[in-house]
CSV table of C-alpha atoms in Angstrom, one decimal:
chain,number,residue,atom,x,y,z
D,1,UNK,CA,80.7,11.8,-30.8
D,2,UNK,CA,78.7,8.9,-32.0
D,3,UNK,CA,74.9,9.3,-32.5
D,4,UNK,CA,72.0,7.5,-32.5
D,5,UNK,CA,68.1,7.6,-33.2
D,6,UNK,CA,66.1,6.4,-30.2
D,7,UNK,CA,62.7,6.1,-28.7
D,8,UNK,CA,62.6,6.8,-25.2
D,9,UNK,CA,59.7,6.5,-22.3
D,10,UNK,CA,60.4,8.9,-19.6
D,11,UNK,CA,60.8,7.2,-16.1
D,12,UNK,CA,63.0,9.7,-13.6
D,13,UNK,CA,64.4,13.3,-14.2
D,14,UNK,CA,67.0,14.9,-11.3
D,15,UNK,CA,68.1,18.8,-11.7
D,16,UNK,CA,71.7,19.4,-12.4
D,17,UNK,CA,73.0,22.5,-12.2
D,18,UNK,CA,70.8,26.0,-13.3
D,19,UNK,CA,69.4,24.8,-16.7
D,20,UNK,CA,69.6,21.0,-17.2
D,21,UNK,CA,68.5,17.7,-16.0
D,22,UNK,CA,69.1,14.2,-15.7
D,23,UNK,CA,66.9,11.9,-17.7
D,24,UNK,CA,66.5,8.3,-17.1
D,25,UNK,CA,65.2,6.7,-20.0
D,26,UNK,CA,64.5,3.6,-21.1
D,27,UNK,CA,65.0,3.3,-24.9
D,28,UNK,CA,64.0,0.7,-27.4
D,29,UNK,CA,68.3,1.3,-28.9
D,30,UNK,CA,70.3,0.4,-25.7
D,31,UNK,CA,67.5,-0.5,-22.8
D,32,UNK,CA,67.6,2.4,-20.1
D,33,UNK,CA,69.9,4.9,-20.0
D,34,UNK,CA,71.1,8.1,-18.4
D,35,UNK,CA,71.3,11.4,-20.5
D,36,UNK,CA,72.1,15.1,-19.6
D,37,UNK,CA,69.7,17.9,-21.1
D,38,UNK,CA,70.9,21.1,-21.4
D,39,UNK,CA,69.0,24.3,-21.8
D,40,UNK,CA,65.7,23.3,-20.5
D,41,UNK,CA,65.4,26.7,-18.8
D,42,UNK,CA,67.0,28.6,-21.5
D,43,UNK,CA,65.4,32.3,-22.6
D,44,UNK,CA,65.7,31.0,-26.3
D,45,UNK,CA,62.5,29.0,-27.1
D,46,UNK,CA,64.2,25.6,-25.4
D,47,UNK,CA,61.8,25.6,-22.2
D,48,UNK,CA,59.4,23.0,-23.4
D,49,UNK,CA,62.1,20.2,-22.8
D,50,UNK,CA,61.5,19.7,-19.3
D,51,UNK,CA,57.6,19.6,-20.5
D,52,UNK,CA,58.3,16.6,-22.5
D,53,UNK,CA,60.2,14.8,-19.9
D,54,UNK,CA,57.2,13.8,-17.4
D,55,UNK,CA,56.9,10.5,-16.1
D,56,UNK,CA,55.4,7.9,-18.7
D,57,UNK,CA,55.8,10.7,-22.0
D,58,UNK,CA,57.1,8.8,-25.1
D,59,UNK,CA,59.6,10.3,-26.8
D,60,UNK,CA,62.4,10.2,-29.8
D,61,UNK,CA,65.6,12.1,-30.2
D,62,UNK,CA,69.4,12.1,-31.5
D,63,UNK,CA,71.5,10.5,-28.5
D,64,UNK,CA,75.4,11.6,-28.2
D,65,UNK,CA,77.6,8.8,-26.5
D,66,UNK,CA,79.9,10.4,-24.3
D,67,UNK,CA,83.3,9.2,-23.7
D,68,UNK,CA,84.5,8.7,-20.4
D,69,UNK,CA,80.9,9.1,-19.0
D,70,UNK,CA,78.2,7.2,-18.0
D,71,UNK,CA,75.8,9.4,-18.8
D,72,UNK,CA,75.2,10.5,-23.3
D,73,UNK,CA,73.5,13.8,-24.0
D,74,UNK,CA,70.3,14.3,-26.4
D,75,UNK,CA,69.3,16.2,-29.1
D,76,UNK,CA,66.5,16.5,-31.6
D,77,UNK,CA,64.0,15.6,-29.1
D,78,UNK,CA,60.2,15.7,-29.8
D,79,UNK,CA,57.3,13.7,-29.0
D,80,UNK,CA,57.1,10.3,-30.7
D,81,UNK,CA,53.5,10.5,-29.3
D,82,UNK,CA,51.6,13.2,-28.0
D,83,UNK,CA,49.8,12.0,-25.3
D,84,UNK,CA,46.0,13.9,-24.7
D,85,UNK,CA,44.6,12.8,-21.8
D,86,UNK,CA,47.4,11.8,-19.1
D,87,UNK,CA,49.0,15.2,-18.4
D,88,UNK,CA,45.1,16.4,-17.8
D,89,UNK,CA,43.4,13.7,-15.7
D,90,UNK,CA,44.6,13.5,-12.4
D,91,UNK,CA,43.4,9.8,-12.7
D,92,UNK,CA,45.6,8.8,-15.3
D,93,UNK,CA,48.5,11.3,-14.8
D,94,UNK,CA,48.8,9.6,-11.0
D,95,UNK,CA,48.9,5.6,-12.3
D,96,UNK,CA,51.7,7.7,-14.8
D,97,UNK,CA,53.6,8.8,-11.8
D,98,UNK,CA,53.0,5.4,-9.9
D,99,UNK,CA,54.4,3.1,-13.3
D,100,UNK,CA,57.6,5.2,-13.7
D,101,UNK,CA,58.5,5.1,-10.2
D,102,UNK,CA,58.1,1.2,-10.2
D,103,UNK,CA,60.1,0.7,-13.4
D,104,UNK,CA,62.9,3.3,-12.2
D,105,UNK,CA,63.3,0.7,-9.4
D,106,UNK,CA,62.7,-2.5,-11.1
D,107,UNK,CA,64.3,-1.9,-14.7
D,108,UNK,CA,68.3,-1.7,-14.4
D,109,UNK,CA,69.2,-3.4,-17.7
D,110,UNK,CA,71.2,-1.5,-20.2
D,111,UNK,CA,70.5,-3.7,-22.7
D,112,UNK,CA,67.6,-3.6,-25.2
D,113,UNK,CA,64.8,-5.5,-24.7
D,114,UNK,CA,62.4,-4.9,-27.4
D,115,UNK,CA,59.7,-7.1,-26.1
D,116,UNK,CA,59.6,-4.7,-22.5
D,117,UNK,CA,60.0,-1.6,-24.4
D,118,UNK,CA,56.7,-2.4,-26.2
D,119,UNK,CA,54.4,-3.8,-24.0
D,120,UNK,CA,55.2,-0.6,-21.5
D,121,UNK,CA,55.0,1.5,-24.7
D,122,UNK,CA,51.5,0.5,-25.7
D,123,UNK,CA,50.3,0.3,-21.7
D,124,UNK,CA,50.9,4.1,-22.2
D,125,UNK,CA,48.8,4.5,-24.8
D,126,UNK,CA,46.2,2.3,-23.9
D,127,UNK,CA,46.1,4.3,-20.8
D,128,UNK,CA,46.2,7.5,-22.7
D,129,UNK,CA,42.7,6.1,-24.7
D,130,UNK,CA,40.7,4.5,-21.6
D,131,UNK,CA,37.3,6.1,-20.6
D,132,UNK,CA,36.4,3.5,-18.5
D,133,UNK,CA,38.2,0.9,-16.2
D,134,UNK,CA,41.1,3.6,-14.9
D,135,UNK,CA,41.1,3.0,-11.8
D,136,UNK,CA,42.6,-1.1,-12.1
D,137,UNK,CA,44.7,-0.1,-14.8
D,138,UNK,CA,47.8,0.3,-12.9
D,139,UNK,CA,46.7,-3.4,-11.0
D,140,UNK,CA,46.6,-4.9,-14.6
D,141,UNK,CA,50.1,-3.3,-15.6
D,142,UNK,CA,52.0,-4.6,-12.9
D,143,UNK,CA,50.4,-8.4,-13.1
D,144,UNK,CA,51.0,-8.4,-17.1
D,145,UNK,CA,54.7,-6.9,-16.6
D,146,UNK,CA,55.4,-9.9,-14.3
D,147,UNK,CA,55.7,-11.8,-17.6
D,148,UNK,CA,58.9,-9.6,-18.6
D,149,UNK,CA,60.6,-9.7,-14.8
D,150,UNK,CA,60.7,-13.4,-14.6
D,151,UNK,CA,57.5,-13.4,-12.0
D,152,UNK,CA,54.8,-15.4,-14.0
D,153,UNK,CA,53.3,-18.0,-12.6
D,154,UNK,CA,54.8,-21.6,-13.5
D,155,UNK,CA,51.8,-23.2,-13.6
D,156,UNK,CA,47.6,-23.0,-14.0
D,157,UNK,CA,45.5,-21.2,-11.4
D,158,UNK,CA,42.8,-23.3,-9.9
D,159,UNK,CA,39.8,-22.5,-8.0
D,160,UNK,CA,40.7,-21.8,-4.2
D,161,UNK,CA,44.1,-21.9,-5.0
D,162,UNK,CA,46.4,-19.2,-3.0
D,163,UNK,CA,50.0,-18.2,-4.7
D,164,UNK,CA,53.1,-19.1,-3.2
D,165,UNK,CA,55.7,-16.0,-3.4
D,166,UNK,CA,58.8,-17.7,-2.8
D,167,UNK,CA,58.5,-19.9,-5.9
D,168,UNK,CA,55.4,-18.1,-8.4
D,169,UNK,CA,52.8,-20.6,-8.3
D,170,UNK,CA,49.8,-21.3,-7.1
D,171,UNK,CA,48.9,-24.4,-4.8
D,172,UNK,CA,45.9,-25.2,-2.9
D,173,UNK,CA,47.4,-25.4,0.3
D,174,UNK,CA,49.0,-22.2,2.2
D,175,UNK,CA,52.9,-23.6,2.4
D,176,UNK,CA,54.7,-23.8,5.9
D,177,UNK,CA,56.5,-20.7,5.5
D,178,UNK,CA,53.0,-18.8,5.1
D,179,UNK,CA,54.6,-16.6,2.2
D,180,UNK,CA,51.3,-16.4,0.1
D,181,UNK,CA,49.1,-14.1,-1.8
D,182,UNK,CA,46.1,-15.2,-0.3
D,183,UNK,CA,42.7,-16.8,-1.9
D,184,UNK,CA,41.0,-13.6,-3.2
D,185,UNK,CA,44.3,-11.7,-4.9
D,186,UNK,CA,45.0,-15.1,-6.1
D,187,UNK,CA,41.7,-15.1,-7.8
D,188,UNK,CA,42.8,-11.3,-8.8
D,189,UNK,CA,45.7,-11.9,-10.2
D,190,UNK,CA,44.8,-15.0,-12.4
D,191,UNK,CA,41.9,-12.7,-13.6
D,192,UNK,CA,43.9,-9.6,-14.1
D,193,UNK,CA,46.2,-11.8,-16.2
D,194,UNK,CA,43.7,-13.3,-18.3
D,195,UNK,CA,42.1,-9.9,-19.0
D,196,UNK,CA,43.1,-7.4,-22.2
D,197,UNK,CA,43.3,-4.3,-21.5
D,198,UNK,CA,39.7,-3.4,-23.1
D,199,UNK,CA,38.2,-5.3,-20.5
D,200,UNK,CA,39.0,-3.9,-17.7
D,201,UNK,CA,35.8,-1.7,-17.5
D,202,UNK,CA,34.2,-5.5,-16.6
D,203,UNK,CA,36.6,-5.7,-13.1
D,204,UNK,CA,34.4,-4.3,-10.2
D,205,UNK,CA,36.7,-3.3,-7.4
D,206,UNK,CA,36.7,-1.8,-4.1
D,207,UNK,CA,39.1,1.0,-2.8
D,208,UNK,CA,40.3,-2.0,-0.3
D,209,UNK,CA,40.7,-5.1,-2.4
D,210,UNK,CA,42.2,-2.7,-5.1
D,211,UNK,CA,44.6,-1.7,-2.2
D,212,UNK,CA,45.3,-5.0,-0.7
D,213,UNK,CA,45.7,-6.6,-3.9
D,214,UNK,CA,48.5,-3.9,-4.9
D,215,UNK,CA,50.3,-4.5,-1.4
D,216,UNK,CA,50.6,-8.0,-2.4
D,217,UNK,CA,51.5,-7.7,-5.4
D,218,UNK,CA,54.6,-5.4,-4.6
D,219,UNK,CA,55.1,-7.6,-1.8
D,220,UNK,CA,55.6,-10.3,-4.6
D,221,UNK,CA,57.8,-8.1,-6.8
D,222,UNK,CA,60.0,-6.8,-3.2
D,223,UNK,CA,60.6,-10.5,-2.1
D,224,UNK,CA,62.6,-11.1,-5.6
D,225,UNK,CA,63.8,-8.1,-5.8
D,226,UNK,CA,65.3,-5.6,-3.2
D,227,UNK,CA,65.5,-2.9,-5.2
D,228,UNK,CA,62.0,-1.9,-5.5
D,229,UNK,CA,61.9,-0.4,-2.0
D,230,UNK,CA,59.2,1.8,-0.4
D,231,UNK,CA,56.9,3.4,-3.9
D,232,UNK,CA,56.4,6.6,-2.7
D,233,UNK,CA,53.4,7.3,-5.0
D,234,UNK,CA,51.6,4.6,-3.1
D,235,UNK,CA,50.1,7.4,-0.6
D,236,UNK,CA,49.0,9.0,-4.5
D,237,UNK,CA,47.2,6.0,-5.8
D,238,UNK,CA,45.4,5.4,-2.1
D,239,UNK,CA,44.0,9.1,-2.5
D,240,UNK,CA,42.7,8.8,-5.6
D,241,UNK,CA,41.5,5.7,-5.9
């Protein structure tokens, strides 16, 4: 079999058979991927594989292509960073469960794309570091990743403007269609996309305009792209923030 050294970031994992799983993973070497682990309920120390494969963990391992398969195997695996606060904080660990669900719908390329793979890489551990500002973090993921899905807006935000879906820009006028983000999560977004990371501790938000803000946002995302579907963590997110 051929090998290869990878870094992975853990988006979806499906049980097959007694003792191994199914691990999506999207991987800095060939963009996401499929891989079969064996043994992660073996009696002979291997348990703590299917503890390293939680949504969001970054990892690095030994892949096996497979011939005749779709799917490569994995050894060798470890942590490529051990993360210390998003297993433990509900907080954090949800907005975890909530990012890989969105990028095992949105993210279908099996090519690499270095650019992606970091940006979501260092989101994690950005996350991973926050004291402050938790509860937009997952608002201010999904506006930055637009950038790397072709959503970015084509031109400058203006005061009042509201943000045409169909086409990803703002205007000052709602269009005929009436397919807009309105005023406010116009104003949001613009904000959100203007803001590092650091600063989010500065974005005062209310349970609903955090909520209505995310519905239009995945509204956005769900008009240019079926495959994003119902997010069933959304029911998650709503409880806990």
């Amino acid at each position: 079999m051929k090998s290869y050294k990878a870094q992975g970031i853990v988006l979806h994992t499906i049980k097959y058979g007694d003792s191994s799983l199914v691990a999506h993973i999207l991987t800095d070497e060939i963009g996401r991927q499929s891989y079969i682990v064996q043994g992660v309920k073996s009696s002979r120390g291997h348990g703590n594989k299917a503890a390293m494969l939680q949504p969001m963990f970054l990892i690095e391992f030994v892949g096996l292509e497979t011939p005749h398969s779709q799917m490569d195997r994995m050894r060798d695996m470890r942590m490529s960073y051990p993360l210390q606060t998003v297993p433990f904080d509900v907080r954090k660990s949800t907005i975890a469960l909530f990012m890989a669900e969105v990028l095992y719908k949105l993210i279908r390329e099996v090519e690499p794309n270095s650019s992606l793979f970091e940006f979501i890489r260092h989101s994690v551990i950005a996350l991973d570091e926050m004291e402050s500002g938790i509860a937009n973090f997952h608002l201010w993921f999904l506006a930055r990743m637009s950038a790397f899905l072709g959503f970015y807006p084509s031109n400058e935000y203006r005061t009042d403007n509201v943000f045409d879906i169909t086409n990803g820009s703002y205007t000052p006028t709602t269009p005929q269609h009436g397919i807009v983000i309105d005023k406010g999560n116009a104003q949001l977004l613009n904000r959100l996309l203007c803001l590092d990371v650091g600063e989010l501790p500065t974005l005062q938000l209310s349970r609903q305009q955090r909520n209505d803000f995310l519905r239009s946002l995945l509204h956005y995302f769900g008009y240019h792209l079926d495959a994003i579907g119902r997010i069933q963590s959304l029911h998650i997110l709503g409880e806990v923030f």
